[in-house]
Amino acid sequence: MAVVNMKKMTLVGLKDNMDDIIDTLHKSGSVQIIEITEEEDNASFYQKGLSDIEDRLNEYKFAIDLLKSFNPHKKGMFEQKPLINDETFNEHLKDELKYLDDIKNLHHLEEKQNELNNEKARLEGRIEVLTPWKDIGIALRRLGKGKYATIKLGTIETKNLPDFQKGAEELTYFGYEELKRVKNTVFMAISYLNNLEESANNLLMQSGFSALADEGSGTPEEIINSLNKRINAINENLAEVETNIKDIDKDWEAFTALYDYYYIQKEKFEKYDDLLMTRKTFCLQGWVPETYCEQVKDSVESTSPYCYVEFKDPAEEDNPPTLLKNNAFVTPFELITELFSLPHKGEIDPNPIMAPFFFVFFGIMLGDVGYGIALSVLMWLGERLIKPSGQGKKLMDLLLLCGISSAIWGAVFGGWFGDLFGIPALWFNPLNDPMTMLVFSLALGVIQIFTGLGMKAYINVKNGHVIDAIFDQGFWLVFLTGLLMLAIPNFRNIAAIVALIGALGLVLTQGRSKSGVIMKFLSGLVSLYGLSGYLSDVLSYSRLLALCLSGSVIAMVMNTLARMFGGGVLGFIIGLIILIVGHVFNLAISGLGCYVHSSRLQYVEFYGKFYEGGGKPFNPFKLSLKYYNYQ
Amino acid sequence: MKRDTDYLFAINKIKVLENRMLSKGILSRMIDAPDASDAYKMLQETPYGEFLNEYDSPYDFEAVISKHIEDVYRTVDEATGNASFTRFFRIREDYLNCKILLKARNFDGDNYHLSSMGTIPPETLSNCFKNEDFSELPEYLKVAVEESKELFSQTGIPGYIDFAMDRFMYEHLYEMAKADSFLKDYIEREVDLINIRSFIRIKLMDESVDFLKAVLLNHGKLDRDFFYNVFNEQLAGLPDRLKFTDYASVVEQGVKSWLESGSSMEMERLCDNYLLEYAMQGKFAAFGTKPIWGYILGKLNEVRLLRIVMVGKLNDIAKDLISERLRDVYV
Amino acid sequence: MDITLGQVFGLAAAAIAIAFPGIGSAIGVGLVGESASGLISEDPDKFGQSLLLQALPGTQGIYGLLTGFIIMSRIGLLGGNLVALTTWQGLLFLGAALPIAIVGWFSAIAQGRVAASGIGILAKRPQELAKALTYAAMVETYAVLALLGSVLLVFGIRI
């Protein structure tokens, strides 16, 4: 039993108990709720509640984000989320008013912080403008437009200076004095009589004079000093605000817990949309894996005695989600199929038959005892440390198994970190004998393709299409077997006969859906062209050779490089570093290639023969918390 | 040399940003919300959310929209390293702003909203118009504004401002678009749909063919002669004449509804949807410039929808009426 | 030791086998990298997945190196005793290097484009990564076949 049977659950209960029942289902995590109403009748019922919940969520999110900017609450990479239960939720809920007060406080503090930062930026801007003038001991109060004359400080670029000087000479009663030069900027003081204002302004504008504008009254240095004093005061205030914010960090646990609590509520409320409701009752439908039916029923009935629960097999028009269950060896390989497409309703689970192929192919491609063991050990350690779940766990298990396979094939082909130790192969070394390896690869391909055809035939027979199985797969198997036997010298005659029978069968049957004898015969004949498809499928397995070689050659290159540094302690150390870096690199890049190409062989060459997919994964309504794990 | 791999960074950045665009779901939830401020609050979780603190009243939604579009433009500019993508749209805003100012002056109105998404800040623009001094405007705008004014003073019909400005605008847009086959095609289609609508309007108003000549825009796929030729026929026959063009279904449904209800609303909606569907090619492309044009066009469409919803909610318009006016979304 | 023209051709064979697929892979990996940084700029969590896609067009370079290495070992370069190849033998090696040199170059770029589009899939539907990987692996088939051709050719030359 590989595809789990799904039951359709119908639950009718009292609206008063709805919240509790949905809560129970949510926490059991084994029901996928079906949307049975598309109308928005329930909208008025949950909209208000949902919008309140979202408000709360936003509040807590604000508080959490703000606190995080001071204390990131970073968890170690391998640290688990803390556990939480209803009791803790209730405890925090009891004190919620206090926490909301604290959040209000946080809002104030944040506002204040922003204000202070803005002012600080403004003051710093002023200091930046004044700093170049620091050594000029003129009180700024004396600048500007006086009764008769105007005095200004300002800068112009050196390149505009000649024009400026010329213009200034043309004006009587216009004085200027260069104070200092920094790079391409000239700092100067200018003065002119007020009745010259217009032409003076013209000149200043043309030469790109930018006047010093500051509302302070002392000398630039005095102003800068007083500004710095104010910045210090602001910094003190800021520090105080920060301590106040950090004080509220004691609520971190409560904030995150309540965030998760409201998140659960939100998910629950959103599900109300999918239910059918009357004034007093509600009806819910969902998919439950057969094995969980009793458990779900018990937990619902213990929550509320006044409800009706029923389980039915999916009807003709139903499209139940797919859940797979396999033994410990096959389960990791489910990942490969999940990433392709799950079996649709009524289709068989291809994993048990695919897993051995993937196992072998990956092993051959990586083909190294050292790499295999390293990969397996890494994955084994990783699982202990990270404790992955779902697809992450499947991937690590998969690589762990594939590592074992690689180690086995590595021994067969004599790969121990490439040729590092010069250990001879148990069978042969593909690098010395690529032709044998090619034949071996293609032979494996033939086996898998025949298996695929066999699977298709099996599915046809199972669905009652015996004729199709014989004509579409049987004759191809006969034809291909005949062709293969041609390669064996002593069987030439028999082989030719077998191939001919197969070919004849195909020519006679492949056009059976066409009308008219000639059309039938012609399409039968054309179907033989399908041979090219099988040929290219088989040739595709030459990638087993290619990846096997590329992995071992890179390993060899690394070993050769390392050996070049041969003698002495230093040479040994450099060599060792090259070996470690090089082999890690090779393991990563070859491992990726092996994974992708093993998958591809399954998807294109193998599944193409018999597997359709298109099922939707079983996606139960369950808790997914951000900060805690629910117990 | 231009290669179709020039904007890979921007394209894939945009693909992520597209995920965050407003879905039909959130828009209809906004419509279903009890009142405008609840609807407004739902934007919190969207990219518009970051401006909601600053503008917390639903009446400020226009400000939030322009802040967001500025953000979008900045992102596109930075990611592509080429300002010409957004410039195309900013220049369009300049023309539209000038159009508003030209008309506002003529009607002595002062209660007008200028878009801040153009290349020229609204203050500069309105100062130019206040002082009657257009020397600070770029040459193309100056010419367009002055000629439009000229035309208005000759004819005294305010509508001519629209025609003249539109003509200048589409000439300019076409000029910018013609190097990019996707955008050129887009502008041509847009011009066609505008011409078709002008044509219908003129027929309904029983105006002369000379008026049509003044109104039709250049650079459409349908040439001017097509419109002159069908001008003397019944309006109901227009869908037949366009049967073998791309616009067949738009025109068929649009004209039908227009003639029945006397309102162009459905036609406008169909045209917008048609152009959006064209822009959606960008969603499926992985190279070239299409994804970038598509994203900006999709964003501008999103903003249009948001306006429909927010204006509807603020004026307490019935839910079905708002839904009816809603267009498709890019994502 | 006198260097024969054949040896020059033999070395050139190894050089083009390594260089051209390397160029192709560099371009291909670059394309995907550019796409991926766009994705990562908004969605940094997808770094690992995008790396898978980026690594794919890199294999042609490895195949090239593999072929080059086999050529080097056949002509005795690695052992230190360079075989005195005749001009014709050298040309044979050059010919044998061509399949991987040419196919490796172009297929890496083509694969890079497929993988770069795959980044778009990753942006929209990360759960469909396997499909994007498969599309890219389809292109690689031809690099594998070319590698196979080159390796068999190199081993088929009598010295």
mmCIF file of N, CA, C and O in Angstrom, chain A residues 196-273:
data_model
loop_
_atom_site.group_PDB
_atom_site.id
_atom_site.type_symbol
_atom_site.label_atom_id
_atom_site.label_comp_id
_atom_site.label_asym_id
_atom_site.label_seq_id
_atom_site.Cartn_x
_atom_site.Cartn_y
_atom_site.Cartn_z
ATOM 1 N N LEU A 196 23.824 98.591 -4.635
ATOM 2 C CA LEU A 196 24.372 97.761 -5.714
ATOM 3 C C LEU A 196 23.725 96.378 -5.751
ATOM 4 O O LEU A 196 24.115 95.526 -6.535
ATOM 5 N N GLU A 197 22.779 96.169 -4.859
ATOM 6 C CA GLU A 197 22.325 94.810 -4.572
ATOM 7 C C GLU A 197 22.042 93.980 -5.824
ATOM 8 O O GLU A 197 22.505 92.852 -5.968
ATOM 9 N N GLU A 198 21.310 94.590 -6.754
ATOM 10 C CA GLU A 198 20.869 93.801 -7.901
ATOM 11 C C GLU A 198 22.048 93.284 -8.714
ATOM 12 O O GLU A 198 22.171 92.094 -8.970
ATOM 13 N N SER A 199 22.953 94.189 -9.073
ATOM 14 C CA SER A 199 24.071 93.748 -9.908
ATOM 15 C C SER A 199 25.006 92.833 -9.127
ATOM 16 O O SER A 199 25.563 91.875 -9.675
ATOM 17 N N ALA A 200 25.115 93.069 -7.804
ATOM 18 C CA ALA A 200 25.954 92.188 -7.003
ATOM 19 C C ALA A 200 25.353 90.777 -6.989
ATOM 20 O O ALA A 200 26.055 89.784 -7.207
ATOM 21 N N ASN A 201 24.069 90.707 -6.778
ATOM 22 C CA ASN A 201 23.428 89.385 -6.770
ATOM 23 C C ASN A 201 23.600 88.679 -8.102
ATOM 24 O O ASN A 201 23.823 87.482 -8.165
ATOM 25 N N ASN A 202 23.499 89.454 -9.182
ATOM 26 C CA ASN A 202 23.708 88.869 -10.510
ATOM 27 C C ASN A 202 25.078 88.242 -10.618
ATOM 28 O O ASN A 202 25.214 87.096 -11.053
ATOM 29 N N LEU A 203 26.055 89.003 -10.215
ATOM 30 C CA LEU A 203 27.430 88.519 -10.294
ATOM 31 C C LEU A 203 27.587 87.242 -9.454
ATOM 32 O O LEU A 203 28.155 86.250 -9.903
ATOM 33 N N LEU A 204 27.029 87.297 -8.238
ATOM 34 C CA LEU A 204 27.175 86.150 -7.352
ATOM 35 C C LEU A 204 26.516 84.912 -7.948
ATOM 36 O O LEU A 204 27.042 83.809 -7.890
ATOM 37 N N MET A 205 25.366 85.127 -8.549
ATOM 38 C CA MET A 205 24.663 83.982 -9.120
ATOM 39 C C MET A 205 25.458 83.398 -10.273
ATOM 40 O O MET A 205 25.621 82.201 -10.386
ATOM 41 N N GLN A 206 25.952 84.312 -11.158
ATOM 42 C CA GLN A 206 26.677 83.817 -12.332
ATOM 43 C C GLN A 206 27.917 83.035 -11.951
ATOM 44 O O GLN A 206 28.260 82.051 -12.588
ATOM 45 N N SER A 207 28.590 83.474 -10.924
ATOM 46 C CA SER A 207 29.834 82.779 -10.595
ATOM 47 C C SER A 207 29.588 81.635 -9.601
ATOM 48 O O SER A 207 30.525 81.069 -9.070
ATOM 49 N N GLY A 208 28.349 81.296 -9.374
ATOM 50 C CA GLY A 208 28.027 80.126 -8.548
ATOM 51 C C GLY A 208 28.430 80.301 -7.103
ATOM 52 O O GLY A 208 28.863 79.362 -6.449
ATOM 53 N N PHE A 209 28.293 81.536 -6.593
ATOM 54 C CA PHE A 209 28.613 81.804 -5.196
ATOM 55 C C PHE A 209 27.563 81.140 -4.297
ATOM 56 O O PHE A 209 26.372 81.292 -4.517
ATOM 57 N N SER A 210 28.036 80.324 -3.335
ATOM 58 C CA SER A 210 27.027 79.794 -2.432
ATOM 59 C C SER A 210 27.283 80.329 -1.038
ATOM 60 O O SER A 210 28.344 80.129 -0.459
ATOM 61 N N ALA A 211 26.299 81.074 -0.549
ATOM 62 C CA ALA A 211 26.487 81.811 0.701
ATOM 63 C C ALA A 211 26.307 80.903 1.890
ATOM 64 O O ALA A 211 25.547 79.934 1.844
ATOM 65 N N LEU A 212 27.027 81.229 2.946
ATOM 66 C CA LEU A 212 26.865 80.492 4.189
ATOM 67 C C LEU A 212 25.595 80.993 4.862
ATOM 68 O O LEU A 212 25.442 82.187 5.115
ATOM 69 N N ALA A 213 24.680 80.067 5.109
ATOM 70 C CA ALA A 213 23.432 80.476 5.760
ATOM 71 C C ALA A 213 23.297 79.699 7.053
ATOM 72 O O ALA A 213 23.251 78.482 7.039
ATOM 73 N N ASP A 214 23.320 80.394 8.154
ATOM 74 C CA ASP A 214 23.139 79.728 9.431
ATOM 75 C C ASP A 214 22.485 80.702 10.383
ATOM 76 O O ASP A 214 22.801 81.896 10.381
ATOM 77 N N GLU A 215 21.554 80.200 11.179
ATOM 78 C CA GLU A 215 20.804 81.128 12.024
ATOM 79 C C GLU A 215 21.534 81.463 13.322
ATOM 80 O O GLU A 215 21.047 82.228 14.127
ATOM 81 N N GLY A 216 22.745 80.888 13.513
ATOM 82 C CA GLY A 216 23.489 81.139 14.751
ATOM 83 C C GLY A 216 24.043 82.562 14.782
ATOM 84 O O GLY A 216 24.054 83.264 13.770
ATOM 85 N N SER A 217 24.526 82.994 15.972
ATOM 86 C CA SER A 217 24.971 84.369 16.054
ATOM 87 C C SER A 217 26.452 84.513 16.402
ATOM 88 O O SER A 217 27.058 85.516 16.097
ATOM 89 N N GLY A 218 27.054 83.514 17.011
ATOM 90 C CA GLY A 218 28.464 83.631 17.400
ATOM 91 C C GLY A 218 29.388 83.350 16.232
ATOM 92 O O GLY A 218 28.968 83.316 15.073
ATOM 93 N N THR A 219 30.673 83.124 16.535
ATOM 94 C CA THR A 219 31.588 82.731 15.472
ATOM 95 C C THR A 219 31.272 81.282 15.127
ATOM 96 O O THR A 219 30.688 80.557 15.942
ATOM 97 N N PRO A 220 31.659 80.842 13.920
ATOM 98 C CA PRO A 220 31.357 79.444 13.546
ATOM 99 C C PRO A 220 31.795 78.466 14.620
ATOM 100 O O PRO A 220 31.055 77.536 14.948
ATOM 101 N N GLU A 221 32.976 78.715 15.195
ATOM 102 C CA GLU A 221 33.461 77.771 16.181
ATOM 103 C C GLU A 221 32.537 77.720 17.395
ATOM 104 O O GLU A 221 32.186 76.657 17.890
ATOM 105 N N GLU A 222 32.123 78.905 17.846
ATOM 106 C CA GLU A 222 31.216 78.956 18.995
ATOM 107 C C GLU A 222 29.926 78.214 18.689
ATOM 108 O O GLU A 222 29.415 77.441 19.505
ATOM 109 N N ILE A 223 29.416 78.462 17.490
ATOM 110 C CA ILE A 223 28.150 77.798 17.124
ATOM 111 C C ILE A 223 28.334 76.288 17.123
ATOM 112 O O ILE A 223 27.519 75.535 17.672
ATOM 113 N N ILE A 224 29.443 75.844 16.497
ATOM 114 C CA ILE A 224 29.674 74.396 16.433
ATOM 115 C C ILE A 224 29.723 73.815 17.834
ATOM 116 O O ILE A 224 29.130 72.777 18.119
ATOM 117 N N ASN A 225 30.418 74.536 18.731
ATOM 118 C CA ASN A 225 30.516 74.018 20.098
ATOM 119 C C ASN A 225 29.139 73.889 20.741
ATOM 120 O O ASN A 225 28.826 72.881 21.374
ATOM 121 N N SER A 226 28.315 74.928 20.565
ATOM 122 C CA SER A 226 27.017 74.848 21.228
ATOM 123 C C SER A 226 26.154 73.755 20.573
ATOM 124 O O SER A 226 25.391 73.065 21.253
ATOM 125 N N LEU A 227 26.300 73.615 19.228
ATOM 126 C CA LEU A 227 25.539 72.540 18.566
ATOM 127 C C LEU A 227 25.973 71.182 19.104
ATOM 128 O O LEU A 227 25.153 70.307 19.374
ATOM 129 N N ASN A 228 27.292 71.020 19.249
ATOM 130 C CA ASN A 228 27.776 69.739 19.765
ATOM 131 C C ASN A 228 27.219 69.454 21.147
ATOM 132 O O ASN A 228 26.883 68.320 21.465
ATOM 133 N N LYS A 229 27.111 70.529 21.947
ATOM 134 C CA LYS A 229 26.535 70.334 23.274
ATOM 135 C C LYS A 229 25.118 69.800 23.159
ATOM 136 O O LYS A 229 24.712 68.874 23.865
ATOM 137 N N ARG A 230 24.364 70.421 22.248
ATOM 138 C CA ARG A 230 22.977 69.957 22.096
ATOM 139 C C ARG A 230 22.914 68.524 21.596
ATOM 140 O O ARG A 230 22.061 67.747 22.011
ATOM 141 N N ILE A 231 23.848 68.186 20.683
ATOM 142 C CA ILE A 231 23.852 66.794 20.191
ATOM 143 C C ILE A 231 24.133 65.838 21.337
ATOM 144 O O ILE A 231 23.501 64.783 21.450
ATOM 145 N N ASN A 232 25.060 66.259 22.215
ATOM 146 C CA ASN A 232 25.340 65.386 23.355
ATOM 147 C C ASN A 232 24.096 65.182 24.200
ATOM 148 O O ASN A 232 23.789 64.063 24.627
ATOM 149 N N ALA A 233 23.368 66.277 24.413
ATOM 150 C CA ALA A 233 22.140 66.157 25.198
ATOM 151 C C ALA A 233 21.168 65.197 24.510
ATOM 152 O O ALA A 233 20.544 64.341 25.153
ATOM 153 N N ILE A 234 21.056 65.355 23.182
ATOM 154 C CA ILE A 234 20.144 64.468 22.444
ATOM 155 C C ILE A 234 20.596 63.021 22.575
ATOM 156 O O ILE A 234 19.788 62.121 22.790
ATOM 157 N N ASN A 235 21.913 62.822 22.465
ATOM 158 C CA ASN A 235 22.414 61.454 22.600
ATOM 159 C C ASN A 235 22.029 60.861 23.945
ATOM 160 O O ASN A 235 21.654 59.694 24.038
ATOM 161 N N GLU A 236 22.126 61.701 24.981
ATOM 162 C CA GLU A 236 21.733 61.204 26.293
ATOM 163 C C GLU A 236 20.263 60.814 26.308
ATOM 164 O O GLU A 236 19.889 59.743 26.795
ATOM 165 N N ASN A 237 19.446 61.706 25.710
ATOM 166 C CA ASN A 237 18.015 61.385 25.627
ATOM 167 C C ASN A 237 17.766 60.092 24.874
ATOM 168 O O ASN A 237 16.958 59.266 25.266
ATOM 169 N N LEU A 238 18.496 59.988 23.763
ATOM 170 C CA LEU A 238 18.331 58.776 22.936
ATOM 171 C C LEU A 238 18.677 57.538 23.742
ATOM 172 O O LEU A 238 17.973 56.530 23.703
ATOM 173 N N ALA A 239 19.783 57.649 24.482
ATOM 174 C CA ALA A 239 20.205 56.503 25.272
ATOM 175 C C ALA A 239 19.111 56.142 26.274
ATOM 176 O O ALA A 239 18.807 54.962 26.488
ATOM 177 N N GLU A 240 18.509 57.182 26.827
ATOM 178 C CA GLU A 240 17.446 56.944 27.806
ATOM 179 C C GLU A 240 16.262 56.232 27.146
ATOM 180 O O GLU A 240 15.727 55.242 27.667
ATOM 181 N N VAL A 241 15.892 56.757 25.948
ATOM 182 C CA VAL A 241 14.789 56.111 25.217
ATOM 183 C C VAL A 241 15.127 54.654 24.951
ATOM 184 O O VAL A 241 14.295 53.756 25.124
ATOM 185 N N GLU A 242 16.378 54.442 24.538
ATOM 186 C CA GLU A 242 16.767 53.064 24.236
ATOM 187 C C GLU A 242 16.677 52.181 25.467
ATOM 188 O O GLU A 242 16.189 51.049 25.387
ATOM 189 N N THR A 243 17.131 52.699 26.617
ATOM 190 C CA THR A 243 17.024 51.869 27.832
ATOM 191 C C THR A 243 15.559 51.575 28.113
ATOM 192 O O THR A 243 15.213 50.459 28.516
ATOM 193 N N ASN A 244 14.708 52.592 27.916
ATOM 194 C CA ASN A 244 13.291 52.351 28.161
ATOM 195 C C ASN A 244 12.749 51.262 27.253
ATOM 196 O O ASN A 244 11.967 50.411 27.666
ATOM 197 N N ILE A 245 13.160 51.332 25.961
ATOM 198 C CA ILE A 245 12.693 50.290 25.030
ATOM 199 C C ILE A 245 13.220 48.939 25.473
ATOM 200 O O ILE A 245 12.498 47.953 25.521
ATOM 201 N N LYS A 246 14.524 48.938 25.831
ATOM 202 C CA LYS A 246 15.116 47.654 26.210
ATOM 203 C C LYS A 246 14.445 47.082 27.456
ATOM 204 O O LYS A 246 14.382 45.865 27.628
ATOM 205 N N ASP A 247 13.959 47.989 28.335
ATOM 206 C CA ASP A 247 13.252 47.503 29.523
ATOM 207 C C ASP A 247 12.069 46.630 29.133
ATOM 208 O O ASP A 247 11.742 45.654 29.807
ATOM 209 N N ILE A 248 11.430 47.022 28.064
ATOM 210 C CA ILE A 248 10.224 46.285 27.660
ATOM 211 C C ILE A 248 10.610 44.945 27.038
ATOM 212 O O ILE A 248 9.770 44.092 26.804
ATOM 213 N N ASP A 249 11.877 44.759 26.774
ATOM 214 C CA ASP A 249 12.328 43.479 26.220
ATOM 215 C C ASP A 249 11.944 42.314 27.118
ATOM 216 O O ASP A 249 11.867 41.169 26.667
ATOM 217 N N LYS A 250 11.648 42.610 28.397
ATOM 218 C CA LYS A 250 11.224 41.527 29.304
ATOM 219 C C LYS A 250 9.920 40.894 28.809
ATOM 220 O O LYS A 250 9.604 39.752 29.135
ATOM 221 N N ASP A 251 9.164 41.639 28.008
ATOM 222 C CA ASP A 251 7.894 41.103 27.490
ATOM 223 C C ASP A 251 8.083 40.251 26.253
ATOM 224 O O ASP A 251 7.104 39.758 25.694
ATOM 225 N N TRP A 252 9.332 40.116 25.807
ATOM 226 C CA TRP A 252 9.585 39.419 24.539
ATOM 227 C C TRP A 252 8.823 38.100 24.442
ATOM 228 O O TRP A 252 8.143 37.820 23.456
ATOM 229 N N GLU A 253 8.939 37.315 25.510
ATOM 230 C CA GLU A 253 8.319 35.999 25.489
ATOM 231 C C GLU A 253 6.815 36.129 25.291
ATOM 232 O O GLU A 253 6.212 35.433 24.472
ATOM 233 N N ALA A 254 6.208 37.068 26.029
ATOM 234 C CA ALA A 254 4.767 37.246 25.928
ATOM 235 C C ALA A 254 4.374 37.741 24.547
ATOM 236 O O ALA A 254 3.422 37.249 23.938
ATOM 237 N N PHE A 255 5.132 38.710 24.028
ATOM 238 C CA PHE A 255 4.801 39.247 22.712
ATOM 239 C C PHE A 255 4.815 38.147 21.655
ATOM 240 O O PHE A 255 3.894 38.022 20.851
ATOM 241 N N THR A 256 5.899 37.360 21.650
ATOM 242 C CA THR A 256 5.987 36.327 20.611
ATOM 243 C C THR A 256 4.894 35.283 20.815
ATOM 244 O O THR A 256 4.280 34.822 19.858
ATOM 245 N N ALA A 257 4.629 34.930 22.078
ATOM 246 C CA ALA A 257 3.597 33.923 22.327
ATOM 247 C C ALA A 257 2.245 34.434 21.853
ATOM 248 O O ALA A 257 1.493 33.718 21.182
ATOM 249 N N LEU A 258 1.943 35.699 22.181
ATOM 250 C CA LEU A 258 0.646 36.232 21.776
ATOM 251 C C LEU A 258 0.571 36.405 20.271
ATOM 252 O O LEU A 258 -0.485 36.229 19.674
ATOM 253 N N TYR A 259 1.702 36.738 19.670
ATOM 254 C CA TYR A 259 1.702 36.803 18.199
ATOM 255 C C TYR A 259 1.291 35.447 17.634
ATOM 256 O O TYR A 259 0.403 35.356 16.784
ATOM 257 N N ASP A 260 1.940 34.397 18.128
ATOM 258 C CA ASP A 260 1.599 33.062 17.637
ATOM 259 C C ASP A 260 0.138 32.725 17.942
ATOM 260 O O ASP A 260 -0.551 32.128 17.119
ATOM 261 N N TYR A 261 -0.328 33.141 19.143
ATOM 262 C CA TYR A 261 -1.710 32.854 19.510
ATOM 263 C C TYR A 261 -2.664 33.475 18.497
ATOM 264 O O TYR A 261 -3.559 32.823 17.966
ATOM 265 N N TYR A 262 -2.457 34.762 18.205
ATOM 266 C CA TYR A 262 -3.364 35.425 17.272
ATOM 267 C C TYR A 262 -3.188 34.888 15.862
ATOM 268 O O TYR A 262 -4.112 34.915 15.063
ATOM 269 N N TYR A 263 -1.996 34.409 15.598
ATOM 270 C CA TYR A 263 -1.801 33.811 14.267
ATOM 271 C C TYR A 263 -2.682 32.576 14.115
ATOM 272 O O TYR A 263 -3.336 32.375 13.089
ATOM 273 N N ILE A 264 -2.720 31.768 15.179
ATOM 274 C CA ILE A 264 -3.601 30.591 15.161
ATOM 275 C C ILE A 264 -5.044 31.038 14.959
ATOM 276 O O ILE A 264 -5.779 30.487 14.134
ATOM 277 N N GLN A 265 -5.437 32.079 15.720
ATOM 278 C CA GLN A 265 -6.819 32.556 15.609
ATOM 279 C C GLN A 265 -7.117 32.999 14.182
ATOM 280 O O GLN A 265 -8.176 32.723 13.646
ATOM 281 N N LYS A 266 -6.144 33.674 13.593
ATOM 282 C CA LYS A 266 -6.361 34.192 12.245
ATOM 283 C C LYS A 266 -6.588 33.041 11.265
ATOM 284 O O LYS A 266 -7.519 33.069 10.460
ATOM 285 N N GLU A 267 -5.713 32.040 11.362
ATOM 286 C CA GLU A 267 -5.869 30.890 10.446
ATOM 287 C C GLU A 267 -7.225 30.243 10.632
ATOM 288 O O GLU A 267 -7.876 29.823 9.683
ATOM 289 N N LYS A 268 -7.642 30.155 11.888
ATOM 290 C CA LYS A 268 -8.926 29.537 12.196
ATOM 291 C C LYS A 268 -10.059 30.349 11.579
ATOM 292 O O LYS A 268 -10.939 29.808 10.920
ATOM 293 N N PHE A 269 -10.000 31.651 11.790
ATOM 294 C CA PHE A 269 -11.064 32.511 11.270
ATOM 295 C C PHE A 269 -11.142 32.432 9.759
ATOM 296 O O PHE A 269 -12.221 32.478 9.176
ATOM 297 N N GLU A 270 -9.984 32.322 9.142
ATOM 298 C CA GLU A 270 -10.008 32.283 7.682
ATOM 299 C C GLU A 270 -10.681 31.017 7.176
ATOM 300 O O GLU A 270 -11.191 30.982 6.062
ATOM 301 N N LYS A 271 -10.660 29.976 7.999
ATOM 302 C CA LYS A 271 -11.291 28.731 7.577
ATOM 303 C C LYS A 271 -12.814 28.821 7.616
ATOM 304 O O LYS A 271 -13.506 28.050 6.958
ATOM 305 N N TYR A 272 -13.345 29.753 8.420
ATOM 306 C CA TYR A 272 -14.807 29.881 8.497
ATOM 307 C C TYR A 272 -15.402 30.137 7.124
ATOM 308 O O TYR A 272 -16.545 29.822 6.851
ATOM 309 N N ASP A 273 -14.576 30.733 6.294
ATOM 310 C CA ASP A 273 -14.994 31.042 4.941
ATOM 311 C C ASP A 273 -15.404 29.791 4.170
ATOM 312 O O ASP A 273 -16.214 29.852 3.248
#
